[in-house]
mmCIF file of C-alpha atoms in Angstrom:
data_model
loop_
_atom_site.group_PDB
_atom_site.id
_atom_site.type_symbol
_atom_site.label_atom_id
_atom_site.label_comp_id
_atom_site.label_asym_id
_atom_site.label_seq_id
_atom_site.Cartn_x
_atom_site.Cartn_y
_atom_site.Cartn_z
ATOM 1 C CA MET A 1 -6.019 -2.100 6.166
ATOM 2 C CA ARG A 2 -5.765 1.698 6.016
ATOM 3 C CA ARG A 3 -3.132 2.871 3.558
ATOM 4 C CA GLN A 4 -0.395 4.923 5.207
ATOM 5 C CA LYS A 5 2.083 7.466 3.992
ATOM 6 C CA GLY A 6 5.545 5.988 3.706
ATOM 7 C CA PHE A 7 6.623 2.490 4.685
ATOM 8 C CA ALA A 8 7.571 0.438 7.718
ATOM 9 C CA GLY A 9 9.404 -2.876 7.557
ATOM 10 C CA TRP A 10 11.046 -5.410 9.845
ATOM 11 C CA TYR A 11 13.832 -7.887 9.124
ATOM 12 C CA PHE A 12 14.063 -11.164 11.093
ATOM 13 C CA LYS A 13 17.060 -13.292 10.120
ATOM 14 C CA HIS A 14 17.603 -16.901 11.260
ATOM 15 C CA GLN A 15 20.950 -18.630 10.697
ATOM 16 C CA LYS A 16 22.572 -21.936 11.546
ATOM 17 C CA GLY A 17 25.608 -22.765 9.437
ATOM 18 C CA ASP A 18 24.659 -22.722 5.757
ATOM 19 C CA ALA A 19 20.952 -22.667 6.609
ATOM 20 C CA MET A 20 19.519 -19.141 6.547
ATOM 21 C CA VAL A 21 15.977 -17.848 6.239
ATOM 22 C CA ALA A 22 14.905 -14.233 6.725
ATOM 23 C CA PHE A 23 11.359 -12.888 6.825
ATOM 24 C CA ILE A 24 10.558 -9.262 6.048
ATOM 25 C CA PRO A 25 7.028 -8.236 7.058
ATOM 26 C CA GLY A 26 5.991 -4.687 6.306
ATOM 27 C CA ARG A 27 3.452 -2.200 5.015
ATOM 28 C CA ALA A 28 3.526 0.642 2.522
ATOM 29 C CA GLN A 29 1.175 2.759 0.440
ATOM 30 C CA SER A 30 1.037 -0.158 -1.994
ATOM 31 C CA GLY A 31 -0.198 -2.534 0.745
ATOM 32 C CA ALA A 32 1.089 -5.000 3.331
ATOM 33 C CA PHE A 33 3.481 -7.840 2.560
ATOM 34 C CA VAL A 34 5.829 -10.509 3.841
ATOM 35 C CA GLN A 35 9.005 -11.258 1.930
ATOM 36 C CA MET A 36 11.157 -14.325 2.461
ATOM 37 C CA ILE A 37 14.755 -14.850 1.407
ATOM 38 C CA SER A 38 17.146 -17.798 1.714
ATOM 39 C CA PRO A 39 20.200 -18.997 -0.238
ATOM 40 C CA GLU A 40 17.748 -20.840 -2.501
ATOM 41 C CA GLY A 41 15.859 -17.702 -3.573
ATOM 42 C CA SER A 42 13.292 -15.110 -2.559
ATOM 43 C CA ARG A 43 9.497 -14.913 -2.463
ATOM 44 C CA GLN A 44 6.942 -12.152 -1.972
ATOM 45 C CA PHE A 45 3.560 -12.673 -0.321
ATOM 46 C CA ALA A 46 0.684 -10.201 -0.305
ATOM 47 C CA VAL A 47 -0.899 -9.714 3.126
ATOM 48 C CA SER A 48 -4.469 -8.571 3.739
ATOM 49 C CA HIS A 49 -3.898 -7.420 7.332
ATOM 50 C CA LEU A 50 -0.825 -6.294 9.270
ATOM 51 C CA SER A 51 -0.911 -4.897 12.799
ATOM 52 C CA VAL A 52 1.540 -4.091 15.589
ATOM 53 C CA ARG A 53 0.118 -4.136 19.108
ATOM 54 C CA GLY A 54 1.763 -4.773 22.453
ATOM 55 C CA GLY A 55 5.087 -5.635 20.863
ATOM 56 C CA VAL A 56 3.512 -8.290 18.620
ATOM 57 C CA LEU A 57 3.478 -7.951 14.835
ATOM 58 C CA ARG A 58 0.774 -9.941 13.044
ATOM 59 C CA ALA A 59 0.620 -10.377 9.280
ATOM 60 C CA ASP A 60 -2.348 -12.611 8.430
ATOM 61 C CA GLY A 61 -1.291 -16.019 9.815
ATOM 62 C CA CYS A 62 2.245 -14.922 10.705
ATOM 63 C CA ARG A 63 3.276 -13.622 14.107
ATOM 64 C CA PHE A 64 6.553 -11.962 15.171
ATOM 65 C CA SER A 65 7.679 -10.786 18.616
ATOM 66 C CA ARG A 66 10.709 -10.808 20.915
ATOM 67 C CA ARG A 67 9.713 -14.326 21.942
ATOM 68 C CA GLY A 68 9.784 -15.774 18.434
ATOM 69 C CA CYS A 69 7.928 -16.133 15.176
ATOM 70 C CA ARG A 70 5.161 -18.306 13.780
ATOM 71 C CA ILE A 71 5.001 -18.572 10.002
ATOM 72 C CA ARG A 72 1.878 -19.468 8.046
ATOM 73 C CA LEU A 73 2.430 -18.643 4.374
ATOM 74 C CA PRO A 74 1.618 -20.559 1.169
ATOM 75 C CA GLY A 75 4.145 -23.400 1.073
ATOM 76 C CA VAL A 76 6.004 -22.075 4.125
ATOM 77 C CA ARG A 77 5.254 -23.013 7.737
ATOM 78 C CA GLY A 78 7.109 -23.232 11.028
ATOM 79 C CA GLU A 79 7.808 -21.796 14.454
ATOM 80 C CA ILE A 80 11.048 -20.485 15.945
ATOM 81 C CA ARG A 81 11.559 -19.385 19.554
ATOM 82 C CA TYR A 82 13.977 -16.568 20.347
ATOM 83 C CA GLY A 83 16.284 -16.158 23.303
ATOM 84 C CA SER A 84 16.905 -12.770 24.919
ATOM 85 C CA PHE A 85 17.534 -9.977 22.441
ATOM 86 C CA ALA A 86 21.003 -8.397 22.458
ATOM 87 C CA SER A 87 20.068 -4.735 22.070
ATOM 88 C CA LEU A 88 22.415 -1.820 21.475
ATOM 89 C CA GLY A 89 23.140 0.649 24.233
ATOM 90 C CA SER A 90 21.393 3.461 22.345
ATOM 91 C CA ASP A 91 19.591 4.224 19.076
ATOM 92 C CA ILE A 92 21.833 3.407 16.088
ATOM 93 C CA MET A 93 20.683 6.672 14.419
ATOM 94 C CA GLY A 94 22.167 8.778 17.206
ATOM 95 C CA PRO A 95 21.119 12.458 17.038
ATOM 96 C CA PHE A 96 19.775 11.954 13.493
ATOM 97 C CA ARG A 97 16.733 10.279 15.034
ATOM 98 C CA PHE A 98 15.485 13.778 15.916
ATOM 99 C CA PHE A 99 15.497 14.956 12.269
ATOM 100 C CA PRO A 100 13.193 14.107 9.362
ATOM 101 C CA MET A 101 14.963 11.393 7.386
ATOM 102 C CA GLU A 102 14.242 9.602 4.135
ATOM 103 C CA CYS A 103 14.901 6.291 5.911
ATOM 104 C CA ARG A 104 15.218 5.548 9.635
ATOM 105 C CA HIS A 105 17.098 2.440 10.670
ATOM 106 C CA GLY A 106 16.735 0.584 13.945
ATOM 107 C CA VAL A 107 18.581 -2.425 15.364
ATOM 108 C CA LEU A 108 16.354 -4.594 17.540
ATOM 109 C CA SER A 109 18.807 -7.402 18.319
ATOM 110 C CA MET A 110 22.403 -7.978 17.285
ATOM 111 C CA ALA A 111 22.151 -11.659 18.213
ATOM 112 C CA HIS A 112 19.776 -14.025 19.972
ATOM 113 C CA SER A 113 19.563 -17.796 20.258
ATOM 114 C CA LEU A 114 17.088 -19.842 18.220
ATOM 115 C CA TRP A 115 15.062 -23.015 18.671
ATOM 116 C CA GLY A 116 12.724 -24.364 16.029
ATOM 117 C CA SER A 117 12.425 -24.941 12.299
ATOM 118 C CA ILE A 118 10.898 -23.690 9.060
ATOM 119 C CA THR A 119 9.648 -25.884 6.228
ATOM 120 C CA ALA A 120 9.552 -24.195 2.818
ATOM 121 C CA GLU A 121 8.335 -26.054 -0.276
ATOM 122 C CA GLY A 122 9.117 -29.383 1.396
ATOM 123 C CA ARG A 123 12.590 -28.406 2.613
ATOM 124 C CA ARG A 124 13.127 -28.245 6.375
ATOM 125 C CA TYR A 125 15.480 -25.674 7.912
ATOM 126 C CA ASP A 126 16.514 -26.603 11.458
ATOM 127 C CA PHE A 127 17.597 -23.637 13.593
ATOM 128 C CA ASP A 128 18.098 -25.295 16.980
ATOM 129 C CA GLY A 129 21.235 -23.712 18.432
ATOM 130 C CA GLY A 130 21.412 -21.086 15.679
ATOM 131 C CA LEU A 131 21.518 -17.308 15.940
ATOM 132 C CA GLY A 132 19.036 -14.612 14.981
ATOM 133 C CA TYR A 133 19.236 -10.928 14.096
ATOM 134 C CA ALA A 134 16.433 -8.349 13.928
ATOM 135 C CA GLU A 135 16.162 -4.780 12.656
ATOM 136 C CA THR A 136 13.601 -2.317 11.320
ATOM 137 C CA ASP A 137 13.336 0.480 8.752
ATOM 138 C CA SER A 138 10.761 3.197 8.165
ATOM 139 C CA GLY A 139 10.371 6.357 6.114
ATOM 140 C CA THR A 140 9.560 7.047 2.488
ATOM 141 C CA SER A 141 12.398 5.456 0.465
ATOM 142 C CA PHE A 142 15.552 3.433 0.797
ATOM 143 C CA PRO A 143 18.660 5.504 -0.004
ATOM 144 C CA ARG A 144 19.376 6.034 -3.696
ATOM 145 C CA SER A 145 22.683 4.225 -3.254
ATOM 146 C CA TYR A 146 23.943 2.216 -0.295
ATOM 147 C CA LEU A 147 25.819 -0.755 1.087
ATOM 148 C CA TRP A 148 24.390 -2.818 3.940
ATOM 149 C CA MET A 149 25.877 -5.890 5.540
ATOM 150 C CA GLN A 150 25.209 -7.975 8.621
ATOM 151 C CA CYS A 151 26.860 -11.056 10.087
ATOM 152 C CA ASN A 152 26.782 -12.754 13.471
ATOM 153 C CA ASP A 153 28.117 -16.194 12.516
ATOM 154 C CA PHE A 154 31.821 -16.022 13.409
ATOM 155 C CA PRO A 155 34.202 -18.442 15.194
ATOM 156 C CA GLU A 156 34.008 -16.110 18.230
ATOM 157 C CA PRO A 157 30.973 -14.318 19.767
ATOM 158 C CA CYS A 158 30.723 -11.360 17.387
ATOM 159 C CA SER A 159 27.882 -9.613 15.576
ATOM 160 C CA LEU A 160 28.409 -6.842 13.048
ATOM 161 C CA MET A 161 26.078 -4.509 11.173
ATOM 162 C CA ILE A 162 27.193 -1.763 8.786
ATOM 163 C CA ALA A 163 25.363 0.603 6.460
ATOM 164 C CA ILE A 164 26.956 3.262 4.262
ATOM 165 C CA ALA A 165 24.524 5.330 2.247
ATOM 166 C CA ARG A 166 23.931 8.538 0.334
ATOM 167 C CA ILE A 167 21.837 10.610 2.759
ATOM 168 C CA PRO A 168 19.746 13.597 1.599
ATOM 169 C CA PHE A 169 19.694 16.138 4.415
ATOM 170 C CA CYS A 170 18.449 19.739 4.536
ATOM 171 C CA GLY A 171 18.650 20.148 0.769
ATOM 172 C CA LEU A 172 22.133 18.638 0.520
ATOM 173 C CA ALA A 173 23.478 15.083 0.482
ATOM 174 C CA PHE A 174 26.375 13.337 2.216
ATOM 175 C CA ARG A 175 27.772 9.829 2.576
ATOM 176 C CA GLY A 176 26.720 8.608 5.988
ATOM 177 C CA CYS A 177 27.826 5.575 7.958
ATOM 178 C CA ILE A 178 26.410 3.614 10.864
ATOM 179 C CA CYS A 179 28.221 0.544 12.154
ATOM 180 C CA ALA A 180 27.615 -1.464 15.310
ATOM 181 C CA ILE A 181 29.736 -4.349 16.569
ATOM 182 C CA LEU A 182 29.010 -6.542 19.568
ATOM 183 C CA TYR A 183 32.145 -8.541 20.376
ATOM 184 C CA ARG A 184 32.288 -10.748 23.453
ATOM 185 C CA GLY A 185 29.591 -8.632 25.095
ATOM 186 C CA LYS A 186 31.255 -5.263 24.410
ATOM 187 C CA GLU A 187 29.731 -2.765 21.986
ATOM 188 C CA TYR A 188 31.800 -0.807 19.477
ATOM 189 C CA ARG A 189 30.090 1.982 17.512
ATOM 190 C CA LEU A 190 31.456 3.757 14.437
ATOM 191 C CA ALA A 191 29.193 6.395 12.943
ATOM 192 C CA THR A 192 29.075 9.711 11.123
ATOM 193 C CA TYR A 193 27.744 11.412 14.257
ATOM 194 C CA ARG A 194 30.794 10.121 16.145
ATOM 195 C CA GLY A 195 33.282 11.432 13.616
ATOM 196 C CA VAL A 196 33.995 8.274 11.620
ATOM 197 C CA ARG A 197 36.103 8.688 8.472
ATOM 198 C CA ILE A 198 35.360 6.479 5.475
ATOM 199 C CA CYS A 199 38.953 5.949 4.360
ATOM 200 C CA SER A 200 38.157 3.382 1.675
ATOM 201 C CA PHE A 201 34.838 2.349 0.178
ATOM 202 C CA SER A 202 34.008 -0.100 -2.604
ATOM 203 C CA PRO A 203 31.624 -3.073 -2.926
ATOM 204 C CA GLU A 204 34.469 -5.400 -1.880
ATOM 205 C CA HIS A 205 36.505 -3.334 0.579
ATOM 206 C CA ILE A 206 35.714 -0.881 3.372
ATOM 207 C CA ARG A 207 38.039 0.824 5.819
ATOM 208 C CA LEU A 208 36.776 3.056 8.603
ATOM 209 C CA SER A 209 38.692 5.135 11.135
ATOM 210 C CA GLN A 210 37.341 6.790 14.267
ATOM 211 C CA GLY A 211 39.679 7.969 16.969
ATOM 212 C CA SER A 212 41.737 4.969 18.069
ATOM 213 C CA LEU A 213 39.386 2.519 16.302
ATOM 214 C CA SER A 214 39.995 1.147 12.831
ATOM 215 C CA LEU A 215 37.725 -1.333 11.033
ATOM 216 C CA GLU A 216 38.590 -3.082 7.781
ATOM 217 C CA LEU A 217 36.141 -5.282 5.883
ATOM 218 C CA ASP A 218 36.773 -7.466 2.837
ATOM 219 C CA VAL A 219 33.629 -8.798 1.193
ATOM 220 C CA CYS A 220 33.094 -11.419 -1.495
ATOM 221 C CA PRO A 221 29.426 -12.081 -2.288
ATOM 222 C CA ALA A 222 28.816 -15.748 -3.072
ATOM 223 C CA GLN A 223 26.186 -14.835 -5.653
ATOM 224 C CA ALA A 224 24.640 -11.878 -7.446
ATOM 225 C CA GLY A 225 21.864 -11.963 -4.865
ATOM 226 C CA HIS A 226 18.138 -12.609 -4.913
ATOM 227 C CA PRO A 227 15.565 -9.899 -5.717
ATOM 228 C CA LEU A 228 13.620 -8.153 -2.965
ATOM 229 C CA ARG A 229 11.032 -5.386 -3.215
ATOM 230 C CA ALA A 230 12.178 -2.065 -1.790
ATOM 231 C CA PRO A 231 10.360 1.189 -0.969
ATOM 232 C CA LYS A 232 10.467 4.218 -3.212
ATOM 233 C CA GLN A 233 8.351 7.264 -2.320
ATOM 234 C CA GLY A 234 6.205 5.145 -0.017
ATOM 235 C CA LYS A 235 5.502 2.300 -2.428
ATOM 236 C CA MET A 236 7.269 -1.043 -2.813
ATOM 237 C CA SER A 237 8.058 -0.221 -6.427
ATOM 238 C CA SER A 238 11.819 -0.738 -6.571
ATOM 239 C CA THR A 239 13.975 -3.852 -6.598
ATOM 240 C CA ILE A 240 17.241 -4.587 -4.794
ATOM 241 C CA ARG A 241 19.274 -7.789 -4.549
ATOM 242 C CA GLU A 242 20.532 -9.469 -1.382
ATOM 243 C CA SER A 243 23.273 -12.065 -1.158
ATOM 244 C CA CYS A 244 22.658 -14.461 1.733
ATOM 245 C CA ASN A 245 26.019 -16.161 2.216
ATOM 246 C CA ALA A 246 28.712 -13.597 1.403
ATOM 247 C CA HIS A 247 32.259 -14.200 2.601
ATOM 248 C CA LEU A 248 33.433 -11.565 5.061
ATOM 249 C CA ARG A 249 36.752 -10.867 6.729
ATOM 250 C CA ALA A 250 36.468 -8.282 9.525
ATOM 251 C CA ARG A 251 39.455 -6.770 11.343
ATOM 252 C CA LEU A 252 39.023 -4.345 14.218
ATOM 253 C CA THR A 253 41.971 -2.612 15.885
ATOM 254 C CA GLN A 254 42.079 -0.169 18.783
ATOM 255 C CA GLY A 255 45.154 1.912 19.440
ATOM 256 C CA GLY A 256 47.047 -0.173 16.903
ATOM 257 C CA LYS A 257 46.273 -3.432 18.742
ATOM 258 C CA THR A 258 44.087 -6.119 17.184
ATOM 259 C CA VAL A 259 40.716 -6.570 18.888
ATOM 260 C CA PHE A 260 39.685 -9.330 16.468
ATOM 261 C CA ASP A 261 40.399 -10.680 12.992
ATOM 262 C CA LEU A 262 37.533 -12.948 12.016
ATOM 263 C CA GLN A 263 36.071 -14.533 8.898
ATOM 264 C CA SER A 264 32.656 -15.913 7.989
ATOM 265 C CA ASP A 265 30.950 -17.369 4.925
ATOM 266 C CA HIS A 266 27.532 -16.315 6.192
ATOM 267 C CA GLY A 267 27.187 -12.573 5.756
ATOM 268 C CA VAL A 268 24.027 -11.017 4.322
ATOM 269 C CA TYR A 269 24.888 -8.254 1.888
ATOM 270 C CA GLU A 270 23.222 -5.619 -0.260
ATOM 271 C CA PHE A 271 24.908 -3.106 -2.528
ATOM 272 C CA VAL A 272 23.041 -0.527 -4.628
ATOM 273 C CA PRO A 273 25.401 1.646 -6.714
ATOM 274 C CA GLU A 274 24.887 5.290 -7.547
ATOM 275 C CA PRO A 275 22.602 5.349 -10.629
ATOM 276 C CA GLN A 276 24.065 6.541 -13.885
ATOM 277 C CA PRO A 277 22.335 9.328 -15.855
ATOM 278 C CA GLY A 278 19.303 7.984 -17.688
ATOM 279 C CA GLN A 279 18.874 4.889 -15.527
ATOM 280 C CA GLU A 280 15.379 4.370 -14.161
ATOM 281 C CA GLY A 281 13.999 2.214 -11.364
ATOM 282 C CA ILE A 282 17.247 2.090 -9.396
ATOM 283 C CA LEU A 283 17.464 3.434 -5.862
#
């Protein structure tokens, strides 16, 4: 496979209750790969060939598309069919998609139905009737510090994705936010390019305000998280940690009236703090 400048990665999450498995195929200057994460742990697999043609991503024996995935990895096999993707109304990056960025984020599907199963090291994960989520990233590096969270397993039809990150831009840096919510078929978007204010921000609590909209999130990771490789200057040379079943309470109000107040024990969550002077190898 020809080495490329920068990286490109995809994230396909599959969830049904406590069962969760996500696959992360991608390529970077350091080569192609597939990563897998579940509440039980994470694994990295080297891939000799990765291609994307006609909307189908192939990584050796694995195949991903809008119709589903087929997994053929050492100790991990299975097939899952996807229902129709729930796409956003427009690019989550907004006008920033027209500028050179360290990392570009894309949401492919906020939620889609699942049928099928994955068997990993003798354990079978049944996803019939579960929900999926899919996104993509590309660029040179993940942000030096950021918070990312996604959840679509709530008591009501709701899917949420939020990312708050330190963004280098035109020689400066700012704290940027993108957040998309699909609740009962209606999309809500809070973002820097729409004038969102980050009123409160910590690993456990976030409060955003944008016009008449207000979003408050309380997060409690169930674990320290499992290690995943992350891109730095085009190579998968950094390490982050992702918690698979974080507890989340999400409250959205509009004009002072509650749109929803929902909780879930099945959020996926990453938090990378701002590095302290002298620290190495941290984004």
